[in-house]
Amino acid sequence: MTVTAPTALRRDRLVRALDAANMPSLVAVLYQLTGDRTWLQDPYRPTRSRGMDDNDGGGFAPEVADIIRAAALDAITSGRPPALPSPTGDDLVEMISAAVGESVPPEFAEMVAEDMGFTHAPAPTQTPCDFSVVVIGAGVSGMLAAIKLQEAGIEHIVLEKNSDVGGGWFENTYPGAGVDTPSHLYSYSFAPRSWSTHFGKRDEVWQYLSDVAAEHDLRDRIRFDTEVDSAVYQPDTQSWTVTTMDGDTLTADIVITATGQLNRPKVPNIPGLDAFDGPIFHTAEWPDDLDLQGKRVAIVGTGASAMQVLPAIAETVGHATVFQRSPQWVASSDVYFEPIDDDVSYLMEAVPLYRLWYRVRLAWNFNDRVHPSLQVDPDWENPSRSINAINDAHRRVFTRYVEKELDGRPDLIEKSLPDYPPFGKRMLLDNGWYAALKRDNVTLVTEGVASIGPDSVVGSGGHVAEVDVVILATGFETHKLLSPIDIRGRSGVSIKDFWGPEDAHAHLGITVPDFPNLFLTCGPGTVLGHGGSYITIAECQVRYIVDLLRTMANNNIGSVECKPEVEQDYVRRHDDAHSRMIWTHQGMDNWYRNDAGRVVSTLPWRIVDYWNMTRHADLDDFDVESARR
């Protein structure tokens, strides 16, 4: 690991940049550059982050912060290589723990070391093989699969139903659309970006993906405006026949699905839905020519997209009526609205170690840090409000935040406080939601929608809102994985019938018995419910798949099919883990669970656990056939 040579640094520019530094990240950089253990001890040890805040000040008194900055300036401009160029193991855990202000379990060292580049996976090599791959989808996962297949020298083509890359980030153009994961974390590990904001909005996120596609020449290998109708496995030839909606057919040895879980809008069957005279649409299908100036608007739902839409349109519309079936827990962020300072961007580019340590801290705060608090304490006395002592403390913190943001509006406080435990649904970040609710031209109705008339929306409790526009913020068909594609395996049975209408399951969320040479990304049980960046999970899955394809090529294997008992064991462990977690808590209603109460969407494991599970593919998990070609 190297830092920029001192000759490339302007000392005065660096001084200014260091004034804007995240101090806990800077302490870790300082120790790595110098090896001086003084920087891991008081008074130079940062405090613990509060919630999901950046903790830029680190809890340091101004005079202590000045000492740290001065020492960092000297270390960065000294010209000396880092004293600890590639910390691993206990040394790295100690450094991470110091940076985040709390103890980090030792099992995180290996994953973090690889993500930071302190240990290296084998360099990509071309794998001699004569099989081909069809990737379905060119969103985050499909792009990643194409990049890694290219590095491995494996022939492939990507079929994408849209006219460009990006998946959901191409499709969702509604006002306020953006990430609720920090931008520097919502990035491929191998493709950093100088982000303009801490939480990227849709246009910048899509531009990032577009730039990655250009850098890797992905568009040359993508067939756009091509939606897949079916994929049928041919046992005799150990291959798949993929048919598009246009009737074209392709033959491939391997199929990788990258269709995601948030790509098919869920439109409820509301009486009168087709009778409305004005514009009515799902957030994922926002009209390009829509004019909301002075209009009366109904927003159906209060999930993530609704919470982004309302603050973005509140100043434009004449009046907005929000229909809420149940309130959401919302967390604060001290940097949600803040642009990333030019000084910070300069520091990340001039001192690569700083960017790495800043990302590590984000990963800890937004990923596995909260996972232990999501385990149900069977002896907890207040299961209706929380699941354990830590979760109850979270409830108090979030409740105080709601009360502070809605101070003076007891009516809104009563409507906005959930009656279920925090994290029972995906935790949302406040992007101006509460400020928008307090506006005179916004009405929050605590009713579902019973019916829609030509110019009105009627709530289940009788509230009638006369409106000009209806916005359906009603989520996606998350349980109908791979729909509407008809995928048929060795036995000829459709995967829809194999799973049933909403009970998908797969070993590691990646591979399914009776479907040889079919690999899923963003499969069942792999959505992150406890926070973090899905891109991390996508990288785990694609690494596993490409590792297995390399093994097939190197051993003249024609097909691999997950053994039923392997998948059954994984699903049993998956369900058992969920039975002790918050998402199966009594009374919970979330999109992670199907109607039978089984959690279909969410990962029960910590990210570090899944990283280890998917690090290498084990051929013993598969029934293997030698290649017949």
XYZ file of C-alpha atoms in Angstrom:
629
model
C 0.000 0.000 0.000
C 1.394 3.384 -0.984
C 0.459 7.002 -0.543
C 0.861 9.751 -3.079
C 4.487 10.919 -3.343
C 5.143 14.150 -1.409
C 6.105 15.935 -4.616
C 2.514 15.486 -5.799
C 1.162 17.134 -2.664
C 0.843 20.829 -2.017
C 1.420 21.254 1.685
C -0.953 24.201 1.994
C -3.649 22.290 0.121
C -3.190 19.274 2.363
C -3.389 21.441 5.488
C -6.766 22.729 4.347
C -7.935 19.223 3.480
C -6.918 17.850 6.858
C -9.087 20.455 8.548
C -12.085 18.720 6.930
C -10.975 15.169 7.719
C -12.996 12.590 9.581
C -10.819 12.375 12.687
C -11.314 8.672 13.538
C -10.289 7.746 9.972
C -7.286 10.062 10.219
C -6.118 8.458 13.464
C -6.079 5.048 11.766
C -4.096 6.491 8.838
C -1.640 8.128 11.226
C -0.972 4.922 13.086
C -0.574 2.923 9.868
C 1.907 5.446 8.478
C 3.995 5.770 11.638
C 3.543 2.552 13.589
C 3.551 4.702 16.729
C 1.187 3.106 19.246
C 0.687 6.470 20.902
C -2.049 7.101 18.344
C -4.052 4.086 19.537
C -4.178 5.297 23.115
C -5.882 8.086 25.023
C -6.207 10.980 24.446
C -5.997 10.067 20.748
C -8.540 7.253 20.766
C -11.827 8.321 19.104
C -15.175 7.954 20.780
C -17.814 5.538 19.510
C -20.065 6.773 16.726
C -23.586 7.689 17.785
C -25.981 5.656 15.695
C -25.181 6.039 11.997
C -23.495 9.432 12.328
C -20.066 10.026 10.781
C -18.574 11.192 14.083
C -16.260 13.516 12.156
C -14.948 15.158 15.305
C -14.142 11.849 16.961
C -14.978 13.318 20.354
C -11.619 15.119 20.474
C -10.992 18.435 22.168
C -9.836 21.052 19.611
C -6.249 21.047 20.874
C -6.038 17.235 20.593
C -7.494 17.325 17.070
C -4.845 19.892 16.100
C -2.080 17.595 17.358
C -3.448 14.714 15.300
C -3.708 16.838 12.138
C -0.166 18.200 12.538
C 1.252 14.706 13.033
C -0.712 13.403 10.048
C 0.603 16.231 7.869
C 4.181 15.336 8.764
C 3.621 11.620 8.242
C 1.902 12.046 4.872
C 4.536 14.422 3.484
C 7.555 12.623 4.953
C 8.161 10.505 1.873
C 8.518 7.392 4.002
C 6.478 4.281 3.159
C 3.827 3.202 5.675
C 5.282 1.564 8.759
C 2.466 -0.998 8.518
C 1.874 -1.388 4.770
C -0.449 -4.396 5.023
C -1.853 -4.919 8.525
C -3.792 -8.153 8.991
C -5.122 -10.328 11.794
C -5.056 -8.998 15.330
C -3.178 -5.851 14.288
C -5.896 -4.918 11.830
C -8.686 -5.698 14.292
C -7.016 -3.430 16.841
C -6.848 -0.640 14.286
C -10.473 -1.043 13.216
C -11.610 -1.129 16.845
C -9.709 2.073 17.550
C -11.178 3.785 14.477
C -14.788 2.915 15.316
C -14.457 3.395 19.058
C -15.635 -0.079 20.044
C -14.517 -3.693 19.987
C -14.732 -5.390 16.594
C -14.820 -9.220 16.502
C -11.594 -10.852 15.217
C -13.346 -12.686 12.381
C -13.728 -9.393 10.506
C -9.980 -9.067 9.905
C -9.744 -11.300 6.850
C -12.682 -9.718 5.030
C -11.572 -6.166 5.775
C -7.963 -6.888 4.795
C -9.074 -8.112 1.388
C -11.487 -5.197 0.871
C -8.739 -2.712 1.740
C -6.195 -4.428 -0.499
C -3.892 -5.461 2.342
C -4.218 -9.067 1.210
C -4.862 -9.943 -2.387
C -6.968 -12.568 -4.008
C -5.140 -14.248 -6.898
C -4.804 -11.915 -9.854
C -7.441 -12.502 -12.518
C -6.273 -15.054 -15.042
C -7.838 -16.195 -18.259
C -9.462 -19.588 -17.741
C -9.162 -21.906 -20.738
C -12.735 -22.985 -21.361
C -15.133 -23.562 -24.193
C -18.411 -22.855 -22.474
C -20.570 -19.753 -22.693
C -22.716 -17.770 -20.299
C -25.920 -15.761 -20.628
C -26.384 -13.117 -17.946
C -29.952 -11.856 -17.532
C -29.946 -8.227 -16.433
C -27.464 -5.335 -16.587
C -28.021 -3.748 -13.200
C -25.536 -3.773 -10.333
C -25.186 -7.574 -10.250
C -25.294 -8.167 -14.002
C -22.622 -5.565 -14.660
C -20.461 -7.091 -11.940
C -20.901 -10.571 -13.406
C -19.872 -9.332 -16.857
C -16.759 -7.635 -15.454
C -15.629 -10.729 -13.569
C -16.458 -13.117 -16.415
C -14.377 -10.954 -18.738
C -11.467 -11.049 -16.282
C -11.748 -14.844 -16.198
C -11.826 -15.087 -19.989
C -15.263 -16.693 -20.042
C -17.425 -16.007 -23.098
C -20.700 -14.306 -22.200
C -23.492 -12.038 -23.301
C -25.804 -9.924 -21.153
C -29.499 -9.559 -21.993
C -31.082 -6.365 -20.653
C -34.738 -5.369 -20.969
C -33.961 -1.637 -20.735
C -32.134 0.566 -23.216
C -29.093 1.104 -20.983
C -27.302 -0.249 -17.919
C -28.221 0.381 -14.318
C -31.306 -1.734 -13.624
C -33.399 -0.046 -10.947
C -31.176 3.028 -11.068
C -32.013 3.421 -14.751
C -35.738 2.860 -14.209
C -36.437 4.857 -11.035
C -36.391 8.540 -11.902
C -38.897 9.808 -9.355
C -38.040 13.044 -7.500
C -35.817 12.449 -4.493
C -34.690 8.961 -5.585
C -31.345 8.026 -4.077
C -29.434 5.641 -1.851
C -29.947 5.199 1.882
C -26.474 3.705 2.130
C -23.475 6.070 2.100
C -22.160 6.711 -1.403
C -18.616 5.568 -0.628
C -20.054 2.262 0.547
C -22.546 1.921 -2.296
C -19.702 1.359 -4.745
C -17.875 -1.624 -6.188
C -14.798 -2.343 -4.069
C -12.601 -2.020 -7.169
C -14.202 1.168 -8.514
C -14.090 4.127 -6.107
C -15.619 7.437 -7.102
C -15.249 11.026 -6.012
C -18.878 11.409 -4.884
C -20.479 14.832 -4.617
C -22.792 13.929 -1.725
C -22.650 11.570 1.238
C -25.863 9.865 0.061
C -25.968 9.819 -3.724
C -29.095 10.775 -5.598
C -30.346 8.755 -8.514
C -28.643 10.654 -11.337
C -25.188 10.412 -9.795
C -25.619 6.747 -8.847
C -26.712 5.913 -12.393
C -23.812 7.967 -13.795
C -21.427 5.992 -11.609
C -22.755 2.708 -12.996
C -22.671 4.115 -16.517
C -19.039 5.165 -16.070
C -18.101 1.715 -14.750
C -19.791 0.153 -17.776
C -17.798 2.417 -20.093
C -14.516 1.739 -18.336
C -14.992 -2.011 -18.751
C -16.512 -1.856 -22.256
C -19.610 -3.606 -20.974
C -22.000 -2.188 -23.540
C -20.201 -4.142 -26.251
C -21.362 -7.331 -24.529
C -24.916 -6.266 -23.658
C -27.938 -6.745 -25.885
C -30.281 -3.938 -24.845
C -34.073 -3.765 -25.201
C -34.099 -7.533 -24.910
C -36.368 -9.087 -22.311
C -36.093 -12.805 -21.568
C -39.245 -14.883 -21.848
C -37.929 -18.325 -20.897
C -34.869 -20.420 -20.161
C -35.062 -24.204 -20.537
C -32.341 -26.660 -19.559
C -31.413 -29.358 -22.086
C -29.976 -32.353 -20.171
C -28.728 -34.105 -23.312
C -26.478 -31.196 -24.272
C -25.869 -29.813 -20.763
C -26.994 -26.425 -21.992
C -29.720 -23.803 -21.679
C -32.013 -22.530 -24.413
C -32.870 -18.917 -23.666
C -35.774 -17.346 -25.543
C -36.454 -13.612 -25.654
C -39.812 -11.882 -25.805
C -39.058 -11.154 -29.477
C -38.766 -14.874 -30.172
C -34.988 -15.016 -30.600
C -33.190 -17.992 -29.066
C -29.717 -18.305 -27.623
C -27.869 -21.368 -26.398
C -25.512 -21.193 -23.444
C -23.896 -23.618 -21.057
C -24.507 -21.372 -18.055
C -27.256 -18.917 -17.083
C -26.718 -16.261 -14.421
C -29.791 -14.316 -13.369
C -29.294 -10.702 -12.269
C -32.891 -9.518 -12.247
C -32.921 -8.248 -8.655
C -35.837 -8.217 -6.237
C -36.922 -4.586 -6.568
C -37.595 -4.509 -10.281
C -41.275 -5.381 -10.737
C -43.661 -2.735 -9.362
C -46.307 -4.020 -6.977
C -49.658 -2.425 -7.752
C -52.367 -3.336 -5.242
C -55.769 -4.424 -6.446
C -57.644 -1.293 -5.346
C -61.269 -0.951 -6.479
C -61.571 1.879 -8.986
C -57.878 1.915 -9.838
C -58.687 2.154 -13.535
C -61.404 4.746 -13.033
C -59.198 7.647 -12.006
C -59.288 10.473 -14.548
C -55.870 11.972 -13.861
C -52.325 10.574 -13.850
C -51.976 7.481 -11.650
C -48.696 5.572 -11.596
C -46.161 3.646 -9.538
C -43.049 5.521 -8.396
C -40.915 3.229 -10.569
C -42.857 4.388 -13.629
C -42.698 8.143 -13.075
C -43.912 10.027 -16.187
C -41.271 12.188 -17.857
C -43.718 15.003 -18.627
C -45.490 15.143 -15.263
C -46.243 18.638 -13.957
C -47.167 18.751 -10.264
C -47.212 22.529 -9.887
C -50.192 23.418 -7.700
C -51.736 19.943 -8.075
C -53.584 17.983 -5.394
C -51.620 14.772 -4.965
C -52.242 11.512 -3.104
C -49.274 9.358 -2.100
C -50.246 5.772 -1.296
C -47.700 4.247 1.094
C -45.018 5.452 3.489
C -42.070 3.208 2.657
C -38.668 4.211 1.322
C -39.806 5.667 -2.006
C -42.661 7.646 -0.436
C -40.261 9.112 2.099
C -38.049 10.285 -0.744
C -40.849 11.572 -2.954
C -42.795 13.673 -0.452
C -39.964 16.013 0.628
C -38.962 16.427 -3.020
C -42.412 17.551 -4.202
C -43.889 19.182 -1.087
C -42.956 22.717 -2.096
C -44.322 22.248 -5.613
C -47.722 20.636 -5.098
C -50.828 22.459 -4.018
C -51.580 19.787 -1.450
C -50.294 16.280 -0.693
C -52.318 13.653 1.137
C -50.290 10.685 2.370
C -52.133 7.426 3.075
C -50.242 5.442 5.716
C -51.149 1.891 6.703
C -48.390 1.787 9.316
C -45.618 4.217 10.304
C -41.912 3.555 9.819
C -38.977 3.875 12.167
C -36.684 6.587 10.845
C -33.092 7.303 11.855
C -31.202 10.550 11.607
C -27.911 11.146 9.830
C -25.695 14.146 10.472
C -24.536 14.223 6.851
C -27.589 13.096 4.876
C -28.102 16.486 3.260
C -24.461 17.486 3.195
C -22.317 17.652 0.045
C -18.877 16.104 0.293
C -16.441 18.942 0.737
C -13.860 19.435 -2.018
C -11.196 19.211 0.684
C -12.438 15.769 1.680
C -12.445 14.591 -1.940
C -8.889 15.901 -2.335
C -7.793 14.051 0.790
C -9.302 10.803 -0.461
C -7.501 11.122 -3.790
C -4.168 12.343 -2.376
C -4.032 9.887 0.526
C -5.524 6.542 -0.579
C -5.247 5.155 2.945
C -7.672 7.808 4.133
C -10.312 6.740 1.602
C -9.887 3.104 2.642
C -10.243 3.829 6.341
C -13.219 6.098 5.788
C -14.955 3.296 3.880
C -14.112 0.758 6.600
C -15.762 2.919 9.231
C -18.862 3.316 7.071
C -19.004 -0.434 6.541
C -18.895 -1.118 10.267
C -21.485 1.510 11.172
C -23.942 0.546 8.428
C -23.393 -3.201 8.164
C -22.872 -5.816 10.848
C -22.637 -3.523 13.855
C -26.377 -3.715 14.503
C -26.804 -7.441 13.789
C -26.446 -8.711 17.399
C -29.202 -6.366 18.538
C -31.642 -8.012 16.116
C -31.631 -11.324 18.000
C -34.765 -11.969 20.071
C -34.276 -12.339 23.817
C -36.836 -15.044 24.712
C -36.996 -13.747 28.294
C -37.570 -10.119 27.327
C -40.559 -8.729 29.220
C -41.801 -6.265 26.588
C -41.989 -8.174 23.290
C -44.676 -5.923 21.868
C -42.375 -2.889 21.829
C -38.871 -4.360 21.449
C -36.988 -7.654 21.364
C -34.116 -7.118 23.804
C -32.506 -4.454 25.967
C -30.419 -2.928 23.156
C -33.383 -2.841 20.804
C -35.400 -1.117 23.519
C -32.648 1.499 23.846
C -32.843 1.998 20.078
C -36.571 2.526 20.449
C -36.019 5.265 23.014
C -33.472 7.019 20.806
C -35.646 6.886 17.694
C -38.714 7.969 19.671
C -36.879 11.014 20.989
C -35.878 11.864 17.431
C -39.482 11.697 16.195
C -40.641 13.838 19.107
C -37.924 16.404 18.449
C -38.599 16.630 14.723
C -42.377 16.891 15.221
C -42.236 19.133 18.280
C -45.421 21.132 18.590
C -47.443 18.620 16.562
C -48.678 15.973 19.012
C -51.148 14.813 16.367
C -48.301 13.913 14.004
C -46.236 12.335 16.770
C -49.096 10.000 17.583
C -49.498 9.079 13.918
C -45.764 8.642 13.299
C -44.637 6.449 16.205
C -44.627 2.742 15.203
C -46.016 0.131 17.594
C -43.510 -2.532 16.521
C -39.807 -2.924 17.426
C -37.181 -0.834 15.631
C -35.570 -2.598 12.641
C -38.689 -4.767 12.263
C -38.871 -3.175 8.819
C -35.893 -1.784 6.951
C -34.656 1.246 8.860
C -35.094 4.436 6.850
C -33.070 7.644 6.996
C -34.776 10.977 7.455
C -34.375 12.980 4.269
C -36.793 15.714 5.279
C -39.815 13.468 5.855
C -40.841 14.938 9.187
C -40.255 18.504 8.015
C -42.519 17.789 5.040
C -45.245 16.297 7.248
C -45.361 19.524 9.251
C -46.112 21.652 6.198
C -49.544 23.252 5.937
C -50.085 21.689 2.519
C -49.458 18.099 3.681
C -51.975 15.797 5.373
C -51.013 12.435 6.886
C -53.927 9.989 6.913
C -53.474 6.840 9.010
C -55.586 4.679 6.743
C -55.000 2.295 3.916
C -56.764 2.946 0.625
C -60.185 1.366 0.212
C -61.067 2.670 -3.238
C -60.282 5.223 -5.902
C -62.836 7.329 -7.733
C -62.519 9.492 -10.856
C -61.109 12.378 -8.820
C -60.632 11.049 -5.292
C -58.946 8.523 -3.043
C -60.995 6.981 -0.241
C -59.298 5.667 2.876
C -60.265 2.505 4.719
C -61.489 4.660 7.604
C -63.632 6.860 5.393
C -61.268 9.765 4.713
C -61.896 11.199 1.234
C -59.179 13.185 -0.531
C -60.050 14.958 -3.768
C -56.911 14.777 -5.880
C -55.554 15.404 -9.368
C -52.686 12.880 -9.257
C -52.195 9.531 -7.508
C -48.698 8.252 -6.766
C -48.458 4.564 -5.832
C -45.476 4.116 -3.522
C -46.475 0.509 -2.959
C -43.211 -1.383 -3.308
C -42.250 -4.305 -5.507
C -43.103 -7.955 -6.115
C -40.214 -9.083 -3.938
C -41.426 -12.650 -3.415
C -41.957 -13.447 -7.086
C -38.293 -13.940 -7.844
C -37.319 -14.254 -11.522
C -40.884 -13.438 -12.581
C -42.125 -13.308 -15.286
C -39.373 -15.472 -16.796
C -40.347 -19.129 -17.218
C -37.301 -21.109 -16.119
C -37.431 -24.892 -16.440
C -34.769 -27.243 -15.130
C -33.703 -30.841 -15.628
C -37.139 -32.306 -14.874
C -38.982 -29.744 -17.005
C -40.715 -28.245 -13.970
C -40.925 -24.457 -13.884
C -39.047 -22.820 -11.049
C -42.306 -21.003 -10.242
C -43.909 -24.374 -9.470
C -40.795 -25.656 -7.732
C -40.921 -22.701 -5.336
C -44.645 -22.050 -5.214
C -46.115 -18.555 -5.606
C -43.980 -16.811 -2.947
C -41.659 -19.268 -1.204
C -38.359 -19.081 -3.093
C -35.346 -20.859 -1.626
C -31.818 -21.638 -2.800
C -28.506 -22.809 -1.394
C -26.687 -19.604 -0.402
C -29.419 -17.814 -2.330
C -27.455 -18.787 -5.446
C -28.129 -22.342 -6.652
C -31.210 -24.585 -6.781
C -31.580 -28.387 -7.117
C -33.028 -29.569 -10.453
C -31.633 -26.470 -12.165
C -28.088 -27.348 -13.274
C -25.748 -24.557 -14.370
C -28.212 -21.906 -13.194
C -26.893 -19.327 -10.744
C -28.822 -16.531 -9.073
C -27.669 -13.150 -7.852
C -29.869 -11.276 -5.378
C -31.580 -14.605 -4.847
C -33.856 -15.614 -1.975
C -32.659 -14.682 1.484
C -29.862 -12.350 0.377
C -31.378 -8.865 0.688
C -29.760 -6.906 3.514
C -32.324 -6.181 6.200
C -29.892 -5.072 8.890
C -28.317 -2.360 6.771
C -25.395 -1.949 4.438
C -24.647 -2.040 0.759
C -26.119 -4.766 -1.440
C -23.078 -4.360 -3.695
C -21.062 -6.180 -1.016
C -23.421 -9.154 -1.259
C -23.325 -9.046 -5.063
C -19.532 -9.240 -4.968
C -19.741 -12.283 -2.686
C -22.171 -14.038 -5.027
C -20.337 -13.291 -8.255
C -17.021 -14.337 -6.722
C -18.608 -17.683 -5.738
C -20.125 -18.213 -9.191
C -16.942 -17.381 -11.110
C -14.915 -19.590 -8.757
C -17.251 -22.470 -9.559
C -17.065 -21.791 -13.301
C -13.266 -21.807 -13.142
C -13.405 -25.154 -11.366
C -15.736 -26.517 -14.027
C -13.439 -25.344 -16.817
C -10.287 -26.696 -15.168
C -11.836 -30.127 -14.564
C -13.780 -30.636 -17.817
C -17.098 -30.508 -15.989
C -20.222 -30.092 -18.099
C -22.821 -29.515 -15.412
C -23.123 -28.911 -11.693
C -26.397 -29.281 -9.835
C -26.852 -28.446 -6.186
C -27.601 -31.563 -4.155
C -31.112 -31.479 -2.628
C -29.821 -32.356 0.820
C -27.300 -29.492 0.678
C -29.982 -26.976 -0.189
C -32.364 -28.417 2.394
C -29.743 -28.101 5.109
C -28.967 -24.508 4.147
C -32.663 -23.561 4.062
C -33.174 -25.218 7.461
C -30.308 -23.213 8.957
C -31.553 -20.056 7.216
C -35.068 -20.461 8.616
C -33.800 -21.454 12.048
C -31.639 -18.332 12.233
C -34.595 -16.187 11.208
C -36.812 -17.791 13.839
C -34.674 -16.106 16.478
C -34.551 -12.712 14.753
C -36.702 -9.630 14.652
C -38.279 -10.185 11.221
C -40.313 -13.145 12.486
C -41.309 -11.245 15.622
C -44.967 -11.540 16.612
C -47.163 -9.048 14.869
C -44.530 -7.995 12.327
C -45.701 -7.153 8.834
C -42.949 -6.476 6.317
C -42.053 -7.257 2.732
C -39.357 -9.669 3.881
C -41.933 -12.325 4.852
C -44.417 -14.232 2.747
C -48.049 -14.757 3.712
C -47.124 -17.920 5.620
C -44.716 -15.920 7.787
C -41.493 -17.317 6.330
C -38.754 -14.773 5.649
C -38.061 -15.080 1.936
C -36.031 -11.982 1.164
C -33.665 -11.128 3.989
C -30.216 -12.416 4.864
C -30.162 -13.831 8.408
C -26.373 -13.854 8.617
C -23.862 -11.138 9.232
C -22.154 -9.980 6.059
C -18.862 -11.414 7.312
C -20.542 -14.817 7.717
C -21.917 -14.743 4.176
C -18.530 -13.550 2.887
C -16.956 -16.677 4.376
C -19.744 -18.967 3.125
C -19.283 -17.765 -0.458
C -15.517 -17.361 -0.544
C -15.025 -20.590 -2.474
C -17.458 -22.982 -4.122
C -17.304 -26.549 -2.824
C -17.796 -29.187 -5.520
C -18.977 -31.620 -2.841
C -22.179 -29.568 -2.664
C -23.028 -30.508 -6.258
C -23.887 -33.494 -8.405
C -21.279 -33.244 -11.144
C -21.285 -34.461 -14.749
C -18.269 -34.532 -17.027
C -18.521 -32.444 -20.165
C -19.938 -34.314 -23.156
C -18.592 -31.923 -25.770
